[in-house]
Every structure is written in structure tokens, then in C-alpha cells.
Amino acid sequence: MLEKLFPAAPDPILSLSCTFKKDPRPQKMDLGIGVYKDHLGHTPIMKAVKLAQEELALRETSKVYLGLGGNEGFNHAITELLLKGTAAESRSATIQTPGGTGALRLIGELISLAKPNGCIWMSAPSYVNHKPIMEAAGLKVQFYPYFNEKTMQVDVNPMLSALSKASKNDIVLLHGCCHNPTGADLRLSHWEGITELAQKKGFIPFVDIAYQGLGKGLENDAQGVRLLANSLDEIFIATSYSKNFGLYRERVGAAIVVGKNIKEAENAKGCISQLARTTYTMPPNHGAAIVETILSSSSLKKQWHDELNEMRERIFCLRHLLTQALAFRFNDERFHFIQDHTGMFSMLGLSPFQVEALKAQFGIYLLGDSRINIAGLTEDSIDYFADAIKILVK
Ligand SMILES: Cc1ncc(COP(=O)(O)O)c(C=O)c1O
């Protein structure tokens, strides 16, 4: 039987990391995989996480199964983090999932269940895994224009005009903040335009928010999703704690359903629980227990806020330094957009040939669409990177 299987295509992000590890050049740079790195190029465990782990080790007395919803204390805490102050909080239901990926897949399957052969619209471009996940969940995928390659910003008019064709049978996937891969985020006025369209056309927004706190701050990054949740009867949210708590391998995420009323939201949660039951039964607890411990202790929460702010400010500072380094070499402002983008990523607008040359000639690894992880730069490596760009870009 096994000989009938086709070889699996390598994952575009994870396989790049493997090639990077094998590269013997000392000056090599990994700007591919989306993880936060400090000034030493290291992805540290946050102090708040270390302290919460110590507390958990003392407090935990059993590893017995939890319910299908996972860690309900975590569910409560992260719903508050995301929807605090909205009326929608009282008509929402949350289920813990293995990472943001688990939430995307389970919500995709829930939509498939409710709307067999349903269609989901996503931005062009979008997170590389969005399309395969939604197709695997049984949904048809359609793209709306999002990024203007001349201004390197959101192309809001073509986006809204494409979405005006979406109907009440459609779902529209949006990035809550820190758009992956472009780095170009929706402004509040754009969210208002999308909300109005959703009210008029009846499509249901599905917000993927994997970087809350790493864009413009915890509150600011949630303003789009809060506006939608408050204004509309139904929305879906997939959220991840891989990046803002640095819990990547612990697989911590959640699926949130906002319904017309709490009964419908809870019913949807029940359906998602059943989908999880036939896949992995319940999510791993350790990472979720860490998040819950941090969010329910004022001192740990403050420690986490401080560290998250430090990460965000460091990314902002790296953006500024890179913009300056490129402006100095090109003697113009063509790369100024890097400073205006938010979050870990920026798409640089390089050709596949230039991306390949960065790898082959300089040992600089980035995704094929020229997305770079800004947090993969260090203060010391910016000049090397800017020199390489100057050599390759005319
Ligand atoms: C936009 C977006 N959504 C979801 C995810 C998945 O996150 P997780 O590692 O928690 O599954 C990522 C990870 O890079 C992402 O960038």
C-alpha cells in the first residue's frame, strides 16, 4: 500500500529552515521562519513563562483528562484578552485548540458542516498555510486583492470592491493584525468599511489573529476584531499564543465563535468539540495552563506585558534601522514602507531571482515571495543585509 503514496511536498517555511541549518557560511541569516529572536539571534523562553512553569510544577497535582474544550480557565482568560469591553463577549464561546493552526482547521470544518461547499475569501497574498488548511476543511477558496505592490500598503478600494461581491453564503478571512506575509495592516477606517459591507452583504468575517501585542500593542491590535464582534451577529476568530507568549512548540491556540446569542455560540462550540473528538480528543494542556497562570496573576501579567512591549519595541527599532540603512545605500526612500509596516514581517517586493541570489551569494534566507522576518535581523547584521540588497537591486 505505502508504495502508492506520492512523496509529500516539503513545507515551504520549515524546509527553508532545514536548508539554513546545513549552510556552513558563518555570516548566514535566517529571515524565513516567523519566530521572534533577540539581539543574539536566540528565541528565548519569556521570564513570565519560566515563572508560570515553576508555579505550575508546584501547584499541579494531577494530569487527568480535561473536558473536550480543553483548559476552560485559559478559554476565559484569552476571550477577555481579545474581546474585553465588547458586548460580544457575552455571546461568545471559546474552545482551546492545538495552536492557531488547530483553530483555523476546526473553524474551517465547522463552516463546511454548516455550509457544505461554502466559499472562503482570503487576501492575496495570505499566510502560506491558509489556503491548504481551508481546502483540507472542504471549503472553496477565492482571493480578494489586498496589497498594492507600488505603494507596498493595503489596496483598500479594490479590496472592498471585490468583497462587495461576497454574499451571505461566503466567509471572509482577515488578519487581525501584523498581516502575514506583507506587514501591511488594515487601519480602523478599513475595518469600518469591512464591517459596513458585512452588514450589507451578509458575509461572515473570520479573523485570524496570531500576533496580538506585537503590532501596535495589545489593545490597538484587537480593535478590528472588537469592532466586527460588536457590530455583527456572527464572526469566527482563530487565535494563537505561539508568538506573543513564545510558546511555539507547546501548541497553544483557541477557536472563538461569536453568535447571535450565547445559546447558538455554545452550540457551535459543541460542534467544534465533536470535530476535535474525532481528531485528537482534547488539546495539550501545558502551554494553555502557562497562559492561564500568567493572565490570572497581576505580577506575572505585568512581567509578560513588559516583555511583550520590549519585543514589539525591538522589532520597531529594527524596522527603523533597516529603513535607514537602505535609504543611505540607495539615496532614496524606496524602502521607506518597511518603517510603516507592523509586526514581524515585511514583503520587500524582490523578484524570485533576487530571493534566490540572496540565498546563493550571501547565505540570506527568506521566503520565495520576499517576505522577511524583521525579528530575524540583529543590530549587527543589518549592514550585511542592506549591502546585499544594494548589490542585487538596481
Ligand atoms: C497568520 C497566522 N495564523 C496562524 C498561524 C499558526 O500559528 P500556530 O503556530 O499557533 O499554529 C501563523 C503562524 O505563523 C500565522 O502567521
CSV table of C-alpha atoms and ligand atoms in Angstrom, one decimal:
chain,number,residue,atom,x,y,z
A,1,MET,CA,0.0,0.0,0.0
A,2,LEU,CA,2.6,2.5,1.0
A,3,GLU,CA,4.3,2.4,-2.4
A,4,LYS,CA,1.2,4.0,-3.9
A,5,LEU,CA,1.8,7.2,-1.9
A,6,PHE,CA,3.2,10.3,-3.6
A,7,PRO,CA,6.1,11.9,-1.8
A,8,ALA,CA,4.9,14.8,0.3
A,9,ALA,CA,5.9,18.2,-0.9
A,10,PRO,CA,8.3,19.9,1.5
A,11,ASP,CA,6.8,22.7,3.7
A,12,PRO,CA,7.9,26.0,2.2
A,13,ILE,CA,8.8,27.5,5.6
A,14,LEU,CA,10.1,24.6,7.6
A,15,SER,CA,12.2,23.2,4.8
A,16,LEU,CA,13.9,26.6,4.3
A,17,SER,CA,15.0,26.4,8.0
A,18,CYS,CA,16.4,22.9,7.4
A,19,THR,CA,18.5,24.1,4.4
A,20,PHE,CA,19.6,27.1,6.5
A,21,LYS,CA,20.8,24.9,9.3
A,22,LYS,CA,23.0,22.9,6.9
A,23,ASP,CA,24.6,26.1,5.4
A,24,PRO,CA,28.2,26.3,6.7
A,25,ARG,CA,28.7,30.0,6.0
A,26,PRO,CA,29.2,31.9,9.3
A,27,GLN,CA,27.5,35.1,8.1
A,28,LYS,CA,24.3,33.3,7.0
A,29,MET,CA,21.0,34.8,8.1
A,30,ASP,CA,17.6,33.1,8.6
A,31,LEU,CA,14.9,35.6,7.8
A,32,GLY,CA,12.5,32.9,6.8
A,33,ILE,CA,10.7,31.3,9.7
A,34,GLY,CA,8.4,33.6,11.7
A,35,VAL,CA,9.8,33.4,15.2
A,36,TYR,CA,10.9,36.2,17.5
A,37,LYS,CA,14.7,36.5,18.0
A,38,ASP,CA,16.7,38.6,20.5
A,39,HIS,CA,19.8,40.6,19.8
A,40,LEU,CA,21.9,37.4,19.9
A,41,GLY,CA,19.6,35.7,17.3
A,42,HIS,CA,18.1,33.5,20.0
A,43,THR,CA,14.4,32.7,20.6
A,44,PRO,CA,14.3,32.8,24.4
A,45,ILE,CA,11.7,31.5,26.8
A,46,MET,CA,10.0,34.5,28.3
A,47,LYS,CA,10.7,35.1,32.0
A,48,ALA,CA,6.9,35.2,32.7
A,49,VAL,CA,6.6,31.8,31.1
A,50,LYS,CA,9.5,30.4,33.2
A,51,LEU,CA,7.9,31.7,36.4
A,52,ALA,CA,4.5,30.3,35.5
A,53,GLN,CA,6.1,26.9,34.7
A,54,GLU,CA,7.7,26.9,38.2
A,55,GLU,CA,4.4,27.8,39.8
A,56,LEU,CA,2.6,25.1,37.8
A,57,ALA,CA,5.1,22.4,38.8
A,58,LEU,CA,4.3,23.1,42.4
A,59,ARG,CA,0.6,23.6,42.0
A,60,GLU,CA,-0.4,20.7,39.6
A,61,THR,CA,-1.5,17.6,41.4
A,62,SER,CA,-2.9,15.5,38.5
A,63,LYS,CA,-2.6,15.0,34.8
A,64,VAL,CA,-6.1,13.6,34.4
A,65,TYR,CA,-8.1,14.4,31.3
A,66,LEU,CA,-9.8,17.7,31.0
A,67,GLY,CA,-13.1,18.2,29.0
A,68,LEU,CA,-13.2,18.5,25.2
A,69,GLY,CA,-13.0,22.3,25.4
A,70,GLY,CA,-9.5,22.0,26.9
A,71,ASN,CA,-8.5,24.3,29.7
A,72,GLU,CA,-11.6,26.4,30.5
A,73,GLY,CA,-9.7,28.9,32.7
A,74,PHE,CA,-7.4,29.6,29.6
A,75,ASN,CA,-10.5,29.9,27.4
A,76,HIS,CA,-12.0,32.5,29.7
A,77,ALA,CA,-8.7,34.5,30.1
A,78,ILE,CA,-7.9,34.7,26.4
A,79,THR,CA,-11.5,35.6,25.4
A,80,GLU,CA,-11.2,38.5,27.8
A,81,LEU,CA,-7.8,39.5,26.4
A,82,LEU,CA,-9.3,39.6,22.9
A,83,LEU,CA,-12.8,40.8,23.4
A,84,LYS,CA,-12.6,42.8,26.6
A,85,GLY,CA,-15.2,45.6,26.8
A,86,THR,CA,-17.3,44.3,24.0
A,87,ALA,CA,-20.9,43.3,24.3
A,88,ALA,CA,-19.9,40.3,22.1
A,89,GLU,CA,-18.0,38.7,25.0
A,90,SER,CA,-21.3,37.6,26.5
A,91,ARG,CA,-22.4,35.9,23.3
A,92,SER,CA,-19.1,34.1,22.5
A,93,ALA,CA,-17.9,30.6,23.2
A,94,THR,CA,-14.2,29.5,23.1
A,95,ILE,CA,-12.5,26.2,22.7
A,96,GLN,CA,-8.8,25.6,23.3
A,97,THR,CA,-7.0,24.2,20.2
A,98,PRO,CA,-3.5,22.9,19.3
A,99,GLY,CA,-2.1,26.2,18.1
A,100,GLY,CA,-3.7,28.8,15.9
A,101,THR,CA,-3.4,26.2,13.1
A,102,GLY,CA,-5.8,23.9,15.0
A,103,ALA,CA,-8.3,26.7,15.4
A,104,LEU,CA,-8.1,27.6,11.7
A,105,ARG,CA,-8.8,24.0,10.7
A,106,LEU,CA,-11.6,23.3,13.2
A,107,ILE,CA,-13.4,26.5,12.3
A,108,GLY,CA,-12.9,25.7,8.6
A,109,GLU,CA,-14.5,22.3,9.3
A,110,LEU,CA,-17.4,23.9,11.3
A,111,ILE,CA,-18.1,26.2,8.3
A,112,SER,CA,-18.0,23.2,6.0
A,113,LEU,CA,-20.5,21.5,8.2
A,114,ALA,CA,-22.9,24.5,8.3
A,115,LYS,CA,-22.3,25.4,4.6
A,116,PRO,CA,-21.3,22.4,2.6
A,117,ASN,CA,-19.2,23.6,-0.4
A,118,GLY,CA,-19.0,27.0,1.2
A,119,CYS,CA,-16.6,29.6,-0.1
A,120,ILE,CA,-14.0,31.4,1.9
A,121,TRP,CA,-12.3,34.6,0.6
A,122,MET,CA,-8.8,35.4,1.6
A,123,SER,CA,-6.3,38.2,1.0
A,124,ALA,CA,-3.9,37.9,-2.0
A,125,PRO,CA,-1.3,37.1,-0.6
A,126,SER,CA,-2.1,35.5,2.7
A,127,TYR,CA,-0.3,33.3,5.3
A,128,VAL,CA,1.1,30.4,3.2
A,129,ASN,CA,-0.9,27.8,5.2
A,130,HIS,CA,-4.3,29.4,4.9
A,131,LYS,CA,-5.3,28.0,1.5
A,132,PRO,CA,-4.2,24.4,2.2
A,133,ILE,CA,-6.0,24.4,5.6
A,134,MET,CA,-9.3,25.8,4.2
A,135,GLU,CA,-9.2,23.4,1.2
A,136,ALA,CA,-8.5,20.5,3.5
A,137,ALA,CA,-11.5,21.5,5.6
A,138,GLY,CA,-13.6,21.2,2.4
A,139,LEU,CA,-14.0,24.9,1.5
A,140,LYS,CA,-13.6,26.6,-1.8
A,141,VAL,CA,-11.0,29.4,-1.8
A,142,GLN,CA,-11.3,32.7,-3.5
A,143,PHE,CA,-8.9,35.7,-3.2
A,144,TYR,CA,-9.5,39.4,-2.8
A,145,PRO,CA,-6.9,42.0,-3.7
A,146,TYR,CA,-5.1,43.3,-0.7
A,147,PHE,CA,-1.6,44.5,-1.3
A,148,ASN,CA,-0.5,47.3,-3.6
A,149,GLU,CA,3.0,46.4,-4.9
A,150,LYS,CA,3.7,50.0,-5.8
A,151,THR,CA,2.8,51.7,-2.5
A,152,MET,CA,3.6,48.5,-0.5
A,153,GLN,CA,0.4,49.2,1.5
A,154,VAL,CA,-3.1,47.9,1.7
A,155,ASP,CA,-5.1,48.5,-1.5
A,156,VAL,CA,-8.3,49.2,0.2
A,157,ASN,CA,-10.6,50.2,-2.7
A,158,PRO,CA,-10.0,47.1,-4.8
A,159,MET,CA,-10.3,45.0,-1.7
A,160,LEU,CA,-13.7,46.5,-0.7
A,161,SER,CA,-14.9,46.4,-4.3
A,162,ALA,CA,-14.1,42.7,-4.5
A,163,LEU,CA,-15.7,42.0,-1.2
A,164,SER,CA,-18.9,43.7,-2.3
A,165,LYS,CA,-19.4,40.6,-4.5
A,166,ALA,CA,-19.3,38.3,-1.5
A,167,SER,CA,-22.7,37.1,-0.4
A,168,LYS,CA,-24.3,35.7,2.8
A,169,ASN,CA,-23.1,32.3,1.7
A,170,ASP,CA,-19.5,33.4,2.0
A,171,ILE,CA,-16.9,33.7,4.7
A,172,VAL,CA,-14.2,36.4,4.6
A,173,LEU,CA,-10.8,35.6,6.3
A,174,LEU,CA,-9.0,38.7,7.7
A,175,HIS,CA,-5.7,39.1,9.5
A,176,GLY,CA,-6.5,40.7,12.9
A,177,CYS,CA,-3.1,42.5,13.0
A,178,CYS,CA,0.5,42.0,11.7
A,179,HIS,CA,-0.5,40.8,8.3
A,180,ASN,CA,1.4,37.8,7.2
A,181,PRO,CA,3.3,38.0,4.8
A,182,THR,CA,3.1,41.6,3.8
A,183,GLY,CA,3.3,43.5,7.1
A,184,ALA,CA,0.7,46.0,5.7
A,185,ASP,CA,-2.2,46.2,8.2
A,186,LEU,CA,-5.8,47.4,7.9
A,187,ARG,CA,-6.5,50.8,9.5
A,188,LEU,CA,-9.5,51.4,11.7
A,189,SER,CA,-11.3,53.1,8.8
A,190,HIS,CA,-10.7,50.0,6.7
A,191,TRP,CA,-12.2,47.8,9.4
A,192,GLU,CA,-15.2,50.1,9.4
A,193,GLY,CA,-15.6,49.7,5.7
A,194,ILE,CA,-15.5,45.9,6.0
A,195,THR,CA,-18.0,46.0,8.9
A,196,GLU,CA,-20.4,48.0,6.8
A,197,LEU,CA,-20.0,45.7,3.8
A,198,ALA,CA,-20.6,42.6,6.0
A,199,GLN,CA,-23.8,44.2,7.4
A,200,LYS,CA,-24.9,45.0,3.8
A,201,LYS,CA,-23.9,41.8,2.1
A,202,GLY,CA,-24.3,39.3,5.0
A,203,PHE,CA,-20.9,37.6,4.6
A,204,ILE,CA,-19.4,36.3,7.9
A,205,PRO,CA,-15.9,37.6,8.9
A,206,PHE,CA,-13.3,35.1,10.2
A,207,VAL,CA,-10.4,36.8,11.9
A,208,ASP,CA,-7.1,35.1,12.3
A,209,ILE,CA,-5.1,36.9,15.0
A,210,ALA,CA,-1.8,35.3,15.7
A,211,TYR,CA,0.3,38.3,16.8
A,212,GLN,CA,-1.8,40.3,19.3
A,213,GLY,CA,0.6,42.7,21.1
A,214,LEU,CA,3.4,42.5,18.5
A,215,GLY,CA,1.9,45.2,16.2
A,216,LYS,CA,0.8,48.4,17.9
A,217,GLY,CA,0.0,46.9,21.4
A,218,LEU,CA,-2.4,44.5,22.9
A,219,GLU,CA,-5.4,46.9,22.8
A,220,ASN,CA,-4.7,48.5,19.5
A,221,ASP,CA,-4.1,45.2,17.7
A,222,ALA,CA,-7.6,43.9,18.8
A,223,GLN,CA,-9.5,47.0,17.6
A,224,GLY,CA,-10.6,45.5,14.3
A,225,VAL,CA,-11.8,42.2,15.7
A,226,ARG,CA,-13.6,44.0,18.5
A,227,LEU,CA,-15.4,46.3,16.0
A,228,LEU,CA,-16.6,43.3,14.0
A,229,ALA,CA,-17.6,41.3,17.0
A,230,ASN,CA,-19.6,44.3,18.4
A,231,SER,CA,-21.3,45.1,15.2
A,232,LEU,CA,-22.2,41.8,13.7
A,233,ASP,CA,-24.3,38.8,14.7
A,234,GLU,CA,-21.7,36.2,13.9
A,235,ILE,CA,-18.0,36.1,13.5
A,236,PHE,CA,-15.3,33.5,13.9
A,237,ILE,CA,-11.9,34.0,15.5
A,238,ALA,CA,-8.7,31.8,15.3
A,239,THR,CA,-6.1,32.9,17.8
A,240,SER,CA,-2.6,31.8,18.6
A,241,TYR,CA,-0.2,32.2,21.6
A,242,SER,CA,2.8,30.8,19.8
A,243,LYS,CA,4.3,34.3,19.2
A,244,ASN,CA,3.2,36.6,21.9
A,245,PHE,CA,4.0,34.1,24.7
A,246,GLY,CA,6.8,32.5,22.8
A,247,LEU,CA,5.1,29.1,23.3
A,248,TYR,CA,5.6,27.8,19.7
A,249,ARG,CA,6.2,24.1,20.3
A,250,GLU,CA,3.6,23.9,23.2
A,251,ARG,CA,0.8,24.4,20.6
A,252,VAL,CA,-1.5,26.9,22.2
A,253,GLY,CA,-4.4,28.5,20.4
A,254,ALA,CA,-8.2,28.9,20.5
A,255,ALA,CA,-11.2,29.0,18.3
A,256,ILE,CA,-13.8,31.6,19.3
A,257,VAL,CA,-17.3,31.7,17.9
A,258,VAL,CA,-19.4,34.9,18.4
A,259,GLY,CA,-23.1,34.1,17.8
A,260,LYS,CA,-26.4,36.0,17.7
A,261,ASN,CA,-26.8,34.7,21.3
A,262,ILE,CA,-24.9,32.6,23.8
A,263,LYS,CA,-27.1,29.5,23.0
A,264,GLU,CA,-26.0,29.5,19.4
A,265,ALA,CA,-22.4,30.2,20.2
A,266,GLU,CA,-22.3,27.3,22.8
A,267,ASN,CA,-23.9,25.0,20.3
A,268,ALA,CA,-21.2,25.9,17.7
A,269,LYS,CA,-18.6,25.1,20.4
A,270,GLY,CA,-20.2,21.7,21.0
A,271,CYS,CA,-20.0,21.0,17.2
A,272,ILE,CA,-16.3,22.0,17.2
A,273,SER,CA,-15.7,19.8,20.3
A,274,GLN,CA,-17.1,16.9,18.3
A,275,LEU,CA,-14.8,17.6,15.4
A,276,ALA,CA,-11.9,17.7,17.8
A,277,ARG,CA,-13.1,14.4,19.4
A,278,THR,CA,-12.7,12.6,16.1
A,279,THR,CA,-9.2,14.1,15.5
A,280,TYR,CA,-7.2,14.4,18.8
A,281,THR,CA,-10.0,14.4,21.5
A,282,MET,CA,-8.5,17.3,23.5
A,283,PRO,CA,-5.7,19.8,23.2
A,284,PRO,CA,-2.4,19.6,25.2
A,285,ASN,CA,-2.7,21.4,28.5
A,286,HIS,CA,0.8,22.6,29.4
A,287,GLY,CA,1.0,25.7,27.2
A,288,ALA,CA,-2.6,26.7,27.9
A,289,ALA,CA,-2.0,26.3,31.7
A,290,ILE,CA,1.0,28.6,31.4
A,291,VAL,CA,-1.0,31.3,29.6
A,292,GLU,CA,-3.8,31.0,32.2
A,293,THR,CA,-1.4,31.2,35.1
A,294,ILE,CA,0.1,34.4,33.6
A,295,LEU,CA,-3.1,36.1,32.8
A,296,SER,CA,-4.7,35.4,36.2
A,297,SER,CA,-1.8,36.8,38.2
A,298,SER,CA,-1.3,40.5,38.3
A,299,SER,CA,2.5,40.3,38.8
A,300,LEU,CA,3.1,37.7,36.1
A,301,LYS,CA,0.8,39.6,33.7
A,302,LYS,CA,2.8,42.7,34.3
A,303,GLN,CA,6.0,40.8,33.7
A,304,TRP,CA,4.5,39.4,30.4
A,305,HIS,CA,3.3,42.9,29.3
A,306,ASP,CA,6.8,44.3,29.9
A,307,GLU,CA,8.5,41.6,27.9
A,308,LEU,CA,5.9,41.8,25.1
A,309,ASN,CA,6.4,45.6,24.9
A,310,GLU,CA,10.1,45.1,24.8
A,311,MET,CA,9.8,42.6,21.9
A,312,ARG,CA,7.5,44.9,20.0
A,313,GLU,CA,9.7,47.9,20.5
A,314,ARG,CA,12.8,46.0,19.4
A,315,ILE,CA,11.0,45.0,16.2
A,316,PHE,CA,10.0,48.6,15.6
A,317,CYS,CA,13.6,49.7,16.2
A,318,LEU,CA,15.0,47.1,13.8
A,319,ARG,CA,12.5,48.3,11.1
A,320,HIS,CA,13.8,51.8,11.7
A,321,LEU,CA,17.5,50.8,11.4
A,322,LEU,CA,16.9,48.8,8.3
A,323,THR,CA,14.9,51.6,6.6
A,324,GLN,CA,17.8,54.0,7.4
A,325,ALA,CA,20.5,51.6,6.2
A,326,LEU,CA,18.7,51.1,2.9
A,327,ALA,CA,17.9,54.8,2.5
A,328,PHE,CA,21.6,55.5,3.0
A,329,ARG,CA,22.7,53.0,0.3
A,330,PHE,CA,20.0,53.8,-2.3
A,331,ASN,CA,19.9,57.5,-1.5
A,332,ASP,CA,16.1,57.5,-1.8
A,333,GLU,CA,13.0,56.4,0.1
A,334,ARG,CA,12.0,53.3,-1.9
A,335,PHE,CA,12.2,51.1,1.2
A,336,HIS,CA,10.5,53.6,3.5
A,337,PHE,CA,7.5,51.3,3.7
A,338,ILE,CA,9.4,48.9,6.0
A,339,GLN,CA,9.1,51.5,8.7
A,340,ASP,CA,5.3,51.9,8.1
A,341,HIS,CA,4.6,48.1,8.3
A,342,THR,CA,3.8,46.4,11.6
A,343,GLY,CA,4.5,43.0,13.2
A,344,MET,CA,7.3,40.6,12.4
A,345,PHE,CA,7.0,40.6,8.6
A,346,SER,CA,7.5,42.8,5.6
A,347,MET,CA,7.3,41.8,2.0
A,348,LEU,CA,10.2,43.5,0.2
A,349,GLY,CA,9.0,43.3,-3.4
A,350,LEU,CA,12.0,41.4,-4.6
A,351,SER,CA,11.9,39.0,-7.6
A,352,PRO,CA,12.2,35.2,-7.1
A,353,PHE,CA,15.6,35.6,-8.9
A,354,GLN,CA,16.8,38.1,-6.3
A,355,VAL,CA,15.5,36.0,-3.4
A,356,GLU,CA,17.4,33.0,-4.8
A,357,ALA,CA,20.6,35.2,-5.3
A,358,LEU,CA,20.4,36.4,-1.7
A,359,LYS,CA,20.5,32.8,-0.6
A,360,ALA,CA,23.1,31.5,-3.1
A,361,GLN,CA,25.5,34.5,-2.9
A,362,PHE,CA,25.0,35.8,0.7
A,363,GLY,CA,23.5,32.9,2.7
A,364,ILE,CA,20.4,35.1,3.4
A,365,TYR,CA,17.3,33.0,3.6
A,366,LEU,CA,13.8,34.5,3.0
A,367,LEU,CA,10.5,33.2,1.7
A,368,GLY,CA,10.0,33.0,-2.1
A,369,ASP,CA,7.6,35.9,-2.1
A,370,SER,CA,10.3,38.0,-0.5
A,371,ARG,CA,8.8,38.1,3.0
A,372,ILE,CA,11.4,38.7,5.6
A,373,ASN,CA,11.1,38.2,9.4
A,374,ILE,CA,12.3,41.5,10.7
A,375,ALA,CA,12.9,39.9,14.1
A,376,GLY,CA,15.4,37.6,12.4
A,377,LEU,CA,17.7,40.6,11.9
A,378,THR,CA,20.1,41.8,14.6
A,379,GLU,CA,21.6,45.3,15.0
A,380,ASP,CA,24.9,43.7,13.8
A,381,SER,CA,23.6,42.0,10.7
A,382,ILE,CA,21.6,44.9,9.3
A,383,ASP,CA,24.5,46.4,7.3
A,384,TYR,CA,25.4,43.0,5.8
A,385,PHE,CA,21.7,42.5,4.7
A,386,ALA,CA,21.4,46.1,3.3
A,387,ASP,CA,24.7,45.7,1.4
A,388,ALA,CA,23.4,42.5,-0.2
A,389,ILE,CA,20.1,44.2,-1.2
A,390,LYS,CA,22.1,47.1,-2.7
A,391,ILE,CA,24.2,44.7,-4.8
A,392,LEU,CA,21.1,42.9,-6.2
A,393,VAL,CA,18.6,45.6,-6.6
A,394,LYS,CA,19.2,48.2,-9.3
B,1,LIG,C1,-1.3,34.4,10.3
B,1,LIG,C2,-1.0,33.1,11.1
B,1,LIG,N1,-2.0,32.4,11.5
B,1,LIG,C3,-1.8,31.2,12.2
B,1,LIG,C4,-0.5,30.8,12.4
B,1,LIG,C5,-0.3,29.5,13.1
B,1,LIG,O1,0.1,29.6,14.4
B,1,LIG,P1,0.4,28.3,15.4
B,1,LIG,O2,1.9,28.1,15.4
B,1,LIG,O3,-0.1,28.7,16.7
B,1,LIG,O4,-0.3,27.2,14.8
B,1,LIG,C6,0.6,31.6,12.0
B,1,LIG,C7,1.9,31.1,12.2
B,1,LIG,O5,2.9,31.5,11.7
B,1,LIG,C8,0.3,32.8,11.3
B,1,LIG,O6,1.3,33.5,10.9
